[in-house]
């Protein structure tokens, strides 16, 4: 029955699509190269009234619809090209144009740096919000993880967990392919990826059907910088960060094009030393336990990316790409714990150190074949990925105990080594059939095969000798196969853009936990359907005022690291552990939006999530130990309204303001967390003479809820300035983060029978200085966008 309804809807929408006069085509220069991201304005000949405007996509293609036939002109503009007006006639329902334009040699010399200088910091499209980074002074010295806090609706907590509009489970893509990383591995990778290599950050709160269903918190796509020069071109960057401790980052990017062959390579290195001070307070067994933890972090990271594309002919090309990330991390917890009882002579204290080292090695190889099957834009893609990820973590705990009189009473020492290996293969087949100038039908299949092998070796120190602690040792093997298919239909009729899709996913998994001679199997098979709907209704002929609606269903699979049944001690009384018995979570999301004058936006939203996966921090009822792990919760309701209000005060001063009012209700294990958070953000941009630019960003969030945590009152103000030198080839940036040192995170973890209070201070206040130099020799050429088949699994390691 569902299939019949879907077919009838597609036929109905396709029939209505032909009532428009559709203009499509490409924009090319005098060398026959495609011109991306140009602005086109269509109007009747002799009139100044713009019928429709369009920004050309990254392949130079455009599609627009006009109501009336007649003689038209199109006004063309793009950085590095001469403004051009071209006339043509609309005499039928479908018109195909090839618009040829000429380069502006005067401005072309500065093309590399100025190409994006006129883009606003925040742009909104039907299914995503885009934050442009390349000309943002605040980006200097930041990692990609830190950049995300600048994007509207995005929050990164102190552990690196990312959420969009208050929804956890956000997945991260780089150039359209999802990283096979999650948890600490994802944070490490994003900390390695620097702002100097990033063009923009795209926030996709409600992904359509062609994206994997994994990710109840939506997706973030990081778009890396691309050079469009033939011959040799590239970028060199260096940065210095100073907080309480210092850090550096360096990188180089090279691109080479010769005829049909394009090669590229990137390398970056960063080193950062930072600190964290956390105080926890909890009551347990009539005791008040206060722990202060001081943590010093040292991180060294390398990222390597290289590959190329080969144009087999005008219709097809082949691409290959390698991505590698290598990180050495070490930190040491130095803790002091005071335990206070009603009778003070029972009081005791302890001091402890817990050093941890982690080595991560991430390798990914992608192959992409692309074929244009007709002149209307239909295309076929075959994608394949292989990922190999290893992580070795070594931790130990050393504690010394004292009584009420500060007399030594004993000590303990123990440790754990946890190696982990993941192998993931994914493959996609996709086909997009352009039915008409405004209608297309896409469908595809996907397969992923995952094998995870985790183990742990434990020891205790007895008489200064390490003795194996065999009852705690384990081996955990996890195998997961996912088979998926999707269909997606796009059309435009009656001034309404429509996109409907349906995705089906079958999952087969088995987890085997071995401890001593005991084997526990955890098999599970399930199939789910994930529909999605996107509508955009234009309210005037300029398409400047419009309504939008979206609905989709998604799931959140447990990350592979969360399924690993590891355990290590942050301090003697705080245990972190994995949970191999987590089950998937499901969400349904609705959003209704209104946009006025292509600027002001208001949105009503509702998200309902069942069996939410979240951080669960609790204390054992019969001991002084607290546990930090992931659990499945009950149902979470998140609804509210958000506003986007850009304001231009003067030609040199503009601002982007975002306001969100929400209500969140979340059920847990015997408790309910409920509240009405307020989120405010304002980004001020000042464009000054002599190529100076200043940006100030401020945000405030009254309350943040995730898992059984409630974070109260966080806010921060950042300021940055940039200057272009040497004919705009050198970009110098200086930025100060948390200028007034407002950021201090206070949170409470609620559980049945009690609560744990946290106060955390980190190296948020820093000064950053960075330099970016662009160089090129050659002419403009068209780069290929390399796709990847890796989707949800890349985000779960």
mmCIF file of N, CA, C and O in Angstrom, residues 116 119-125 127-136 139 142-156 162-164 170-176 190 193-205 219-225 683:
data_model
loop_
_atom_site.group_PDB
_atom_site.id
_atom_site.type_symbol
_atom_site.label_atom_id
_atom_site.label_comp_id
_atom_site.label_asym_id
_atom_site.label_seq_id
_atom_site.Cartn_x
_atom_site.Cartn_y
_atom_site.Cartn_z
ATOM 1 N N UNK A 116 35.787 34.387 -2.627
ATOM 2 C CA UNK A 116 34.694 34.221 -1.684
ATOM 3 C C UNK A 116 34.506 35.426 -0.775
ATOM 4 O O UNK A 116 33.780 35.355 0.205
ATOM 5 N N UNK A 119 30.892 36.624 -0.008
ATOM 6 C CA UNK A 119 29.906 35.703 0.544
ATOM 7 C C UNK A 119 29.601 36.078 1.988
ATOM 8 O O UNK A 119 30.508 36.361 2.767
ATOM 9 N N UNK A 120 28.330 36.064 2.362
ATOM 10 C CA UNK A 120 28.015 36.307 3.778
ATOM 11 C C UNK A 120 28.522 35.169 4.637
ATOM 12 O O UNK A 120 28.718 34.049 4.164
ATOM 13 N N UNK A 121 28.749 35.455 5.918
ATOM 14 C CA UNK A 121 29.246 34.417 6.804
ATOM 15 C C UNK A 121 28.240 33.285 6.945
ATOM 16 O O UNK A 121 28.607 32.115 7.018
ATOM 17 N N UNK A 122 26.925 33.614 6.972
ATOM 18 C CA UNK A 122 25.885 32.608 7.121
ATOM 19 C C UNK A 122 24.978 32.626 5.892
ATOM 20 O O UNK A 122 24.475 33.679 5.509
ATOM 21 N N UNK A 123 24.784 31.477 5.240
ATOM 22 C CA UNK A 123 23.854 31.328 4.124
ATOM 23 C C UNK A 123 22.869 30.207 4.442
ATOM 24 O O UNK A 123 23.239 29.215 5.085
ATOM 25 N N UNK A 124 21.625 30.351 3.982
ATOM 26 C CA UNK A 124 20.587 29.354 4.253
ATOM 27 C C UNK A 124 20.045 28.799 2.937
ATOM 28 O O UNK A 124 19.728 29.547 2.026
ATOM 29 N N UNK A 125 19.957 27.455 2.874
ATOM 30 C CA UNK A 125 19.363 26.772 1.740
ATOM 31 C C UNK A 125 18.214 25.905 2.237
ATOM 32 O O UNK A 125 17.948 25.833 3.428
ATOM 33 N N UNK A 127 17.753 22.796 2.661
ATOM 34 C CA UNK A 127 17.995 21.672 3.570
ATOM 35 C C UNK A 127 19.230 21.845 4.438
ATOM 36 O O UNK A 127 19.651 20.921 5.120
ATOM 37 N N UNK A 128 19.828 23.062 4.453
ATOM 38 C CA UNK A 128 21.042 23.232 5.251
ATOM 39 C C UNK A 128 21.353 24.699 5.492
ATOM 40 O O UNK A 128 20.867 25.586 4.783
ATOM 41 N N UNK A 129 22.192 24.940 6.502
ATOM 42 C CA UNK A 129 22.729 26.260 6.796
ATOM 43 C C UNK A 129 24.236 26.201 6.561
ATOM 44 O O UNK A 129 24.901 25.268 7.018
ATOM 45 N N UNK A 130 24.779 27.176 5.832
ATOM 46 C CA UNK A 130 26.188 27.173 5.461
ATOM 47 C C UNK A 130 26.904 28.312 6.176
ATOM 48 O O UNK A 130 26.488 29.474 6.078
ATOM 49 N N UNK A 131 27.971 27.987 6.891
ATOM 50 C CA UNK A 131 28.821 28.990 7.511
ATOM 51 C C UNK A 131 30.138 29.051 6.736
ATOM 52 O O UNK A 131 30.921 28.102 6.729
ATOM 53 N N UNK A 132 30.367 30.170 6.042
ATOM 54 C CA UNK A 132 31.601 30.340 5.286
ATOM 55 C C UNK A 132 32.743 30.684 6.231
ATOM 56 O O UNK A 132 32.620 31.551 7.090
ATOM 57 N N UNK A 133 33.862 29.997 6.052
ATOM 58 C CA UNK A 133 34.973 30.069 7.005
ATOM 59 C C UNK A 133 36.160 30.827 6.443
ATOM 60 O O UNK A 133 36.862 31.526 7.163
ATOM 61 N N UNK A 134 36.409 30.728 5.126
ATOM 62 C CA UNK A 134 37.683 31.151 4.559
ATOM 63 C C UNK A 134 37.989 32.629 4.780
ATOM 64 O O UNK A 134 39.142 33.025 4.783
ATOM 65 N N UNK A 135 36.973 33.473 4.965
ATOM 66 C CA UNK A 135 37.211 34.893 5.197
ATOM 67 C C UNK A 135 36.709 35.335 6.564
ATOM 68 O O UNK A 135 36.356 36.495 6.754
ATOM 69 N N UNK A 136 36.681 34.428 7.502
ATOM 70 C CA UNK A 136 36.233 34.733 8.852
ATOM 71 C C UNK A 136 37.445 34.923 9.757
ATOM 72 O O UNK A 136 38.194 33.974 10.000
ATOM 73 N N UNK A 139 38.330 32.425 12.536
ATOM 74 C CA UNK A 139 38.777 31.070 12.234
ATOM 75 C C UNK A 139 40.255 30.864 12.537
ATOM 76 O O UNK A 139 40.700 29.728 12.688
ATOM 77 N N UNK A 142 41.959 28.095 14.977
ATOM 78 C CA UNK A 142 40.957 27.167 15.507
ATOM 79 C C UNK A 142 41.038 25.816 14.798
ATOM 80 O O UNK A 142 41.425 25.716 13.629
ATOM 81 N N UNK A 143 40.622 24.790 15.514
ATOM 82 C CA UNK A 143 40.411 23.491 14.898
ATOM 83 C C UNK A 143 38.992 23.443 14.338
ATOM 84 O O UNK A 143 38.157 24.293 14.644
ATOM 85 N N UNK A 144 38.716 22.420 13.531
ATOM 86 C CA UNK A 144 37.365 22.282 12.985
ATOM 87 C C UNK A 144 36.349 22.046 14.095
ATOM 88 O O UNK A 144 35.193 22.469 13.996
ATOM 89 N N UNK A 145 36.761 21.382 15.183
ATOM 90 C CA UNK A 145 35.860 21.145 16.306
ATOM 91 C C UNK A 145 35.481 22.458 16.978
ATOM 92 O O UNK A 145 34.327 22.689 17.330
ATOM 93 N N UNK A 146 36.451 23.360 17.137
ATOM 94 C CA UNK A 146 36.174 24.664 17.742
ATOM 95 C C UNK A 146 35.336 25.539 16.814
ATOM 96 O O UNK A 146 34.502 26.333 17.270
ATOM 97 N N UNK A 147 35.531 25.399 15.498
ATOM 98 C CA UNK A 147 34.760 26.189 14.527
ATOM 99 C C UNK A 147 33.267 25.912 14.625
ATOM 100 O O UNK A 147 32.439 26.809 14.409
ATOM 101 N N UNK A 148 32.902 24.682 14.937
ATOM 102 C CA UNK A 148 31.492 24.302 14.928
ATOM 103 C C UNK A 148 30.674 25.095 15.934
ATOM 104 O O UNK A 148 29.483 25.325 15.722
ATOM 105 N N UNK A 149 31.282 25.536 17.014
ATOM 106 C CA UNK A 149 30.550 26.341 17.987
ATOM 107 C C UNK A 149 30.148 27.701 17.442
ATOM 108 O O UNK A 149 29.314 28.386 18.032
ATOM 109 N N UNK A 150 30.736 28.122 16.314
ATOM 110 C CA UNK A 150 30.340 29.379 15.678
ATOM 111 C C UNK A 150 29.098 29.220 14.812
ATOM 112 O O UNK A 150 28.437 30.210 14.490
ATOM 113 N N UNK A 151 28.777 27.986 14.413
ATOM 114 C CA UNK A 151 27.669 27.749 13.492
ATOM 115 C C UNK A 151 26.335 27.813 14.227
ATOM 116 O O UNK A 151 26.219 27.334 15.359
ATOM 117 N N UNK A 152 25.287 28.399 13.615
ATOM 118 C CA UNK A 152 23.974 28.497 14.265
ATOM 119 C C UNK A 152 23.406 27.133 14.627
ATOM 120 O O UNK A 152 23.391 26.216 13.816
ATOM 121 N N UNK A 153 22.966 26.999 15.884
ATOM 122 C CA UNK A 153 22.312 25.780 16.330
ATOM 123 C C UNK A 153 23.237 24.663 16.727
ATOM 124 O O UNK A 153 22.781 23.610 17.182
ATOM 125 N N UNK A 154 24.562 24.846 16.589
ATOM 126 C CA UNK A 154 25.522 23.776 16.864
ATOM 127 C C UNK A 154 26.188 24.028 18.218
ATOM 128 O O UNK A 154 26.567 25.153 18.535
ATOM 129 N N UNK A 155 26.317 22.953 19.001
ATOM 130 C CA UNK A 155 27.018 23.052 20.280
ATOM 131 C C UNK A 155 27.930 21.856 20.436
ATOM 132 O O UNK A 155 27.553 20.721 20.149
ATOM 133 N N UNK A 156 29.168 22.123 20.887
ATOM 134 C CA UNK A 156 30.145 21.082 21.178
ATOM 135 C C UNK A 156 30.423 21.127 22.669
ATOM 136 O O UNK A 156 30.875 22.149 23.190
ATOM 137 N N UNK A 162 28.912 16.503 19.718
ATOM 138 C CA UNK A 162 28.326 17.559 18.885
ATOM 139 C C UNK A 162 26.818 17.369 18.830
ATOM 140 O O UNK A 162 26.321 16.248 18.690
ATOM 141 N N UNK A 163 26.070 18.471 18.909
ATOM 142 C CA UNK A 163 24.619 18.425 18.773
ATOM 143 C C UNK A 163 24.160 19.563 17.877
ATOM 144 O O UNK A 163 24.813 20.603 17.782
ATOM 145 N N UNK A 164 23.007 19.357 17.199
ATOM 146 C CA UNK A 164 22.372 20.385 16.367
ATOM 147 C C UNK A 164 20.973 20.617 16.910
ATOM 148 O O UNK A 164 20.194 19.675 17.057
ATOM 149 N N UNK A 170 25.053 13.768 16.255
ATOM 150 C CA UNK A 170 25.405 14.441 15.003
ATOM 151 C C UNK A 170 26.588 13.737 14.349
ATOM 152 O O UNK A 170 27.593 13.447 14.998
ATOM 153 N N UNK A 171 26.479 13.468 13.052
ATOM 154 C CA UNK A 171 27.536 12.846 12.272
ATOM 155 C C UNK A 171 28.304 13.912 11.508
ATOM 156 O O UNK A 171 27.761 14.949 11.159
ATOM 157 N N UNK A 172 29.569 13.624 11.204
ATOM 158 C CA UNK A 172 30.442 14.604 10.561
ATOM 159 C C UNK A 172 30.956 14.057 9.238
ATOM 160 O O UNK A 172 31.471 12.935 9.178
ATOM 161 N N UNK A 173 30.786 14.861 8.177
ATOM 162 C CA UNK A 173 31.307 14.525 6.865
ATOM 163 C C UNK A 173 32.444 15.492 6.513
ATOM 164 O O UNK A 173 32.469 16.630 6.966
ATOM 165 N N UNK A 174 33.352 15.048 5.666
ATOM 166 C CA UNK A 174 34.382 15.901 5.083
ATOM 167 C C UNK A 174 34.286 15.751 3.577
ATOM 168 O O UNK A 174 34.407 14.645 3.044
ATOM 169 N N UNK A 175 33.972 16.854 2.905
ATOM 170 C CA UNK A 175 33.768 16.844 1.454
ATOM 171 C C UNK A 175 32.734 15.798 1.035
ATOM 172 O O UNK A 175 32.886 15.079 0.053
ATOM 173 N N UNK A 176 31.646 15.704 1.830
ATOM 174 C CA UNK A 176 30.530 14.857 1.455
ATOM 175 C C UNK A 176 30.626 13.409 1.863
ATOM 176 O O UNK A 176 29.711 12.639 1.598
ATOM 177 N N UNK A 190 39.028 15.797 14.403
ATOM 178 C CA UNK A 190 38.574 17.167 14.170
ATOM 179 C C UNK A 190 39.499 18.187 14.820
ATOM 180 O O UNK A 190 39.609 19.318 14.349
ATOM 181 N N UNK A 193 42.216 18.657 12.252
ATOM 182 C CA UNK A 193 41.816 19.363 11.039
ATOM 183 C C UNK A 193 41.671 20.850 11.355
ATOM 184 O O UNK A 193 40.802 21.251 12.122
ATOM 185 N N UNK A 194 42.497 21.690 10.743
ATOM 186 C CA UNK A 194 42.572 23.096 11.110
ATOM 187 C C UNK A 194 41.708 23.962 10.209
ATOM 188 O O UNK A 194 41.398 23.618 9.061
ATOM 189 N N UNK A 195 41.326 25.128 10.732
ATOM 190 C CA UNK A 195 40.461 26.055 9.997
ATOM 191 C C UNK A 195 41.118 26.549 8.716
ATOM 192 O O UNK A 195 40.426 26.884 7.743
ATOM 193 N N UNK A 196 42.448 26.603 8.691
ATOM 194 C CA UNK A 196 43.150 27.101 7.506
ATOM 195 C C UNK A 196 42.906 26.237 6.277
ATOM 196 O O UNK A 196 43.119 26.678 5.150
ATOM 197 N N UNK A 197 42.462 24.985 6.472
ATOM 198 C CA UNK A 197 42.190 24.080 5.348
ATOM 199 C C UNK A 197 40.715 24.020 4.972
ATOM 200 O O UNK A 197 40.341 23.264 4.080
ATOM 201 N N UNK A 198 39.864 24.821 5.649
ATOM 202 C CA UNK A 198 38.419 24.680 5.502
ATOM 203 C C UNK A 198 37.822 25.872 4.745
ATOM 204 O O UNK A 198 38.135 27.024 5.040
ATOM 205 N N UNK A 199 36.942 25.572 3.793
ATOM 206 C CA UNK A 199 36.226 26.593 3.039
ATOM 207 C C UNK A 199 34.922 26.966 3.734
ATOM 208 O O UNK A 199 34.599 28.146 3.879
ATOM 209 N N UNK A 200 34.146 25.964 4.171
ATOM 210 C CA UNK A 200 32.858 26.232 4.801
ATOM 211 C C UNK A 200 32.436 25.046 5.649
ATOM 212 O O UNK A 200 32.978 23.943 5.520
ATOM 213 N N UNK A 201 31.444 25.293 6.517
ATOM 214 C CA UNK A 201 30.849 24.258 7.349
ATOM 215 C C UNK A 201 29.348 24.253 7.077
ATOM 216 O O UNK A 201 28.683 25.278 7.244
ATOM 217 N N UNK A 202 28.808 23.113 6.621
ATOM 218 C CA UNK A 202 27.392 22.986 6.293
ATOM 219 C C UNK A 202 26.667 22.217 7.383
ATOM 220 O O UNK A 202 27.074 21.102 7.743
ATOM 221 N N UNK A 203 25.606 22.804 7.924
ATOM 222 C CA UNK A 203 24.818 22.197 8.984
ATOM 223 C C UNK A 203 23.533 21.644 8.373
ATOM 224 O O UNK A 203 22.684 22.407 7.895
ATOM 225 N N UNK A 204 23.377 20.322 8.348
ATOM 226 C CA UNK A 204 22.210 19.648 7.753
ATOM 227 C C UNK A 204 21.428 19.020 8.904
ATOM 228 O O UNK A 204 21.699 17.886 9.320
ATOM 229 N N UNK A 205 20.454 19.769 9.435
ATOM 230 C CA UNK A 205 19.711 19.278 10.608
ATOM 231 C C UNK A 205 18.815 18.098 10.256
ATOM 232 O O UNK A 205 18.610 17.204 11.092
ATOM 233 N N UNK A 219 23.596 16.070 10.412
ATOM 234 C CA UNK A 219 24.947 15.940 9.884
ATOM 235 C C UNK A 219 25.603 17.303 9.721
ATOM 236 O O UNK A 219 24.930 18.306 9.484
ATOM 237 N N UNK A 220 26.914 17.320 9.823
ATOM 238 C CA UNK A 220 27.725 18.499 9.528
ATOM 239 C C UNK A 220 28.719 18.109 8.448
ATOM 240 O O UNK A 220 29.446 17.118 8.590
ATOM 241 N N UNK A 221 28.743 18.877 7.371
ATOM 242 C CA UNK A 221 29.659 18.622 6.262
ATOM 243 C C UNK A 221 30.727 19.713 6.251
ATOM 244 O O UNK A 221 30.419 20.894 6.112
ATOM 245 N N UNK A 222 31.983 19.308 6.415
ATOM 246 C CA UNK A 222 33.113 20.226 6.354
ATOM 247 C C UNK A 222 33.637 20.230 4.925
ATOM 248 O O UNK A 222 34.070 19.192 4.410
ATOM 249 N N UNK A 223 33.582 21.384 4.271
ATOM 250 C CA UNK A 223 34.037 21.510 2.885
ATOM 251 C C UNK A 223 35.447 22.083 2.897
ATOM 252 O O UNK A 223 35.672 23.197 3.383
ATOM 253 N N UNK A 224 36.395 21.308 2.394
ATOM 254 C CA UNK A 224 37.783 21.752 2.368
ATOM 255 C C UNK A 224 38.026 22.689 1.193
ATOM 256 O O UNK A 224 37.295 22.670 0.194
ATOM 257 N N UNK A 225 39.055 23.496 1.313
ATOM 258 C CA UNK A 225 39.381 24.447 0.256
ATOM 259 C C UNK A 225 39.825 23.708 -1.000
ATOM 260 O O UNK A 225 40.491 22.684 -0.945
ATOM 261 N N UNK A 683 26.777 37.442 15.633
ATOM 262 C CA UNK A 683 28.066 37.528 14.943
ATOM 263 C C UNK A 683 28.136 38.898 14.260
ATOM 264 O O UNK A 683 27.318 39.201 13.386
#
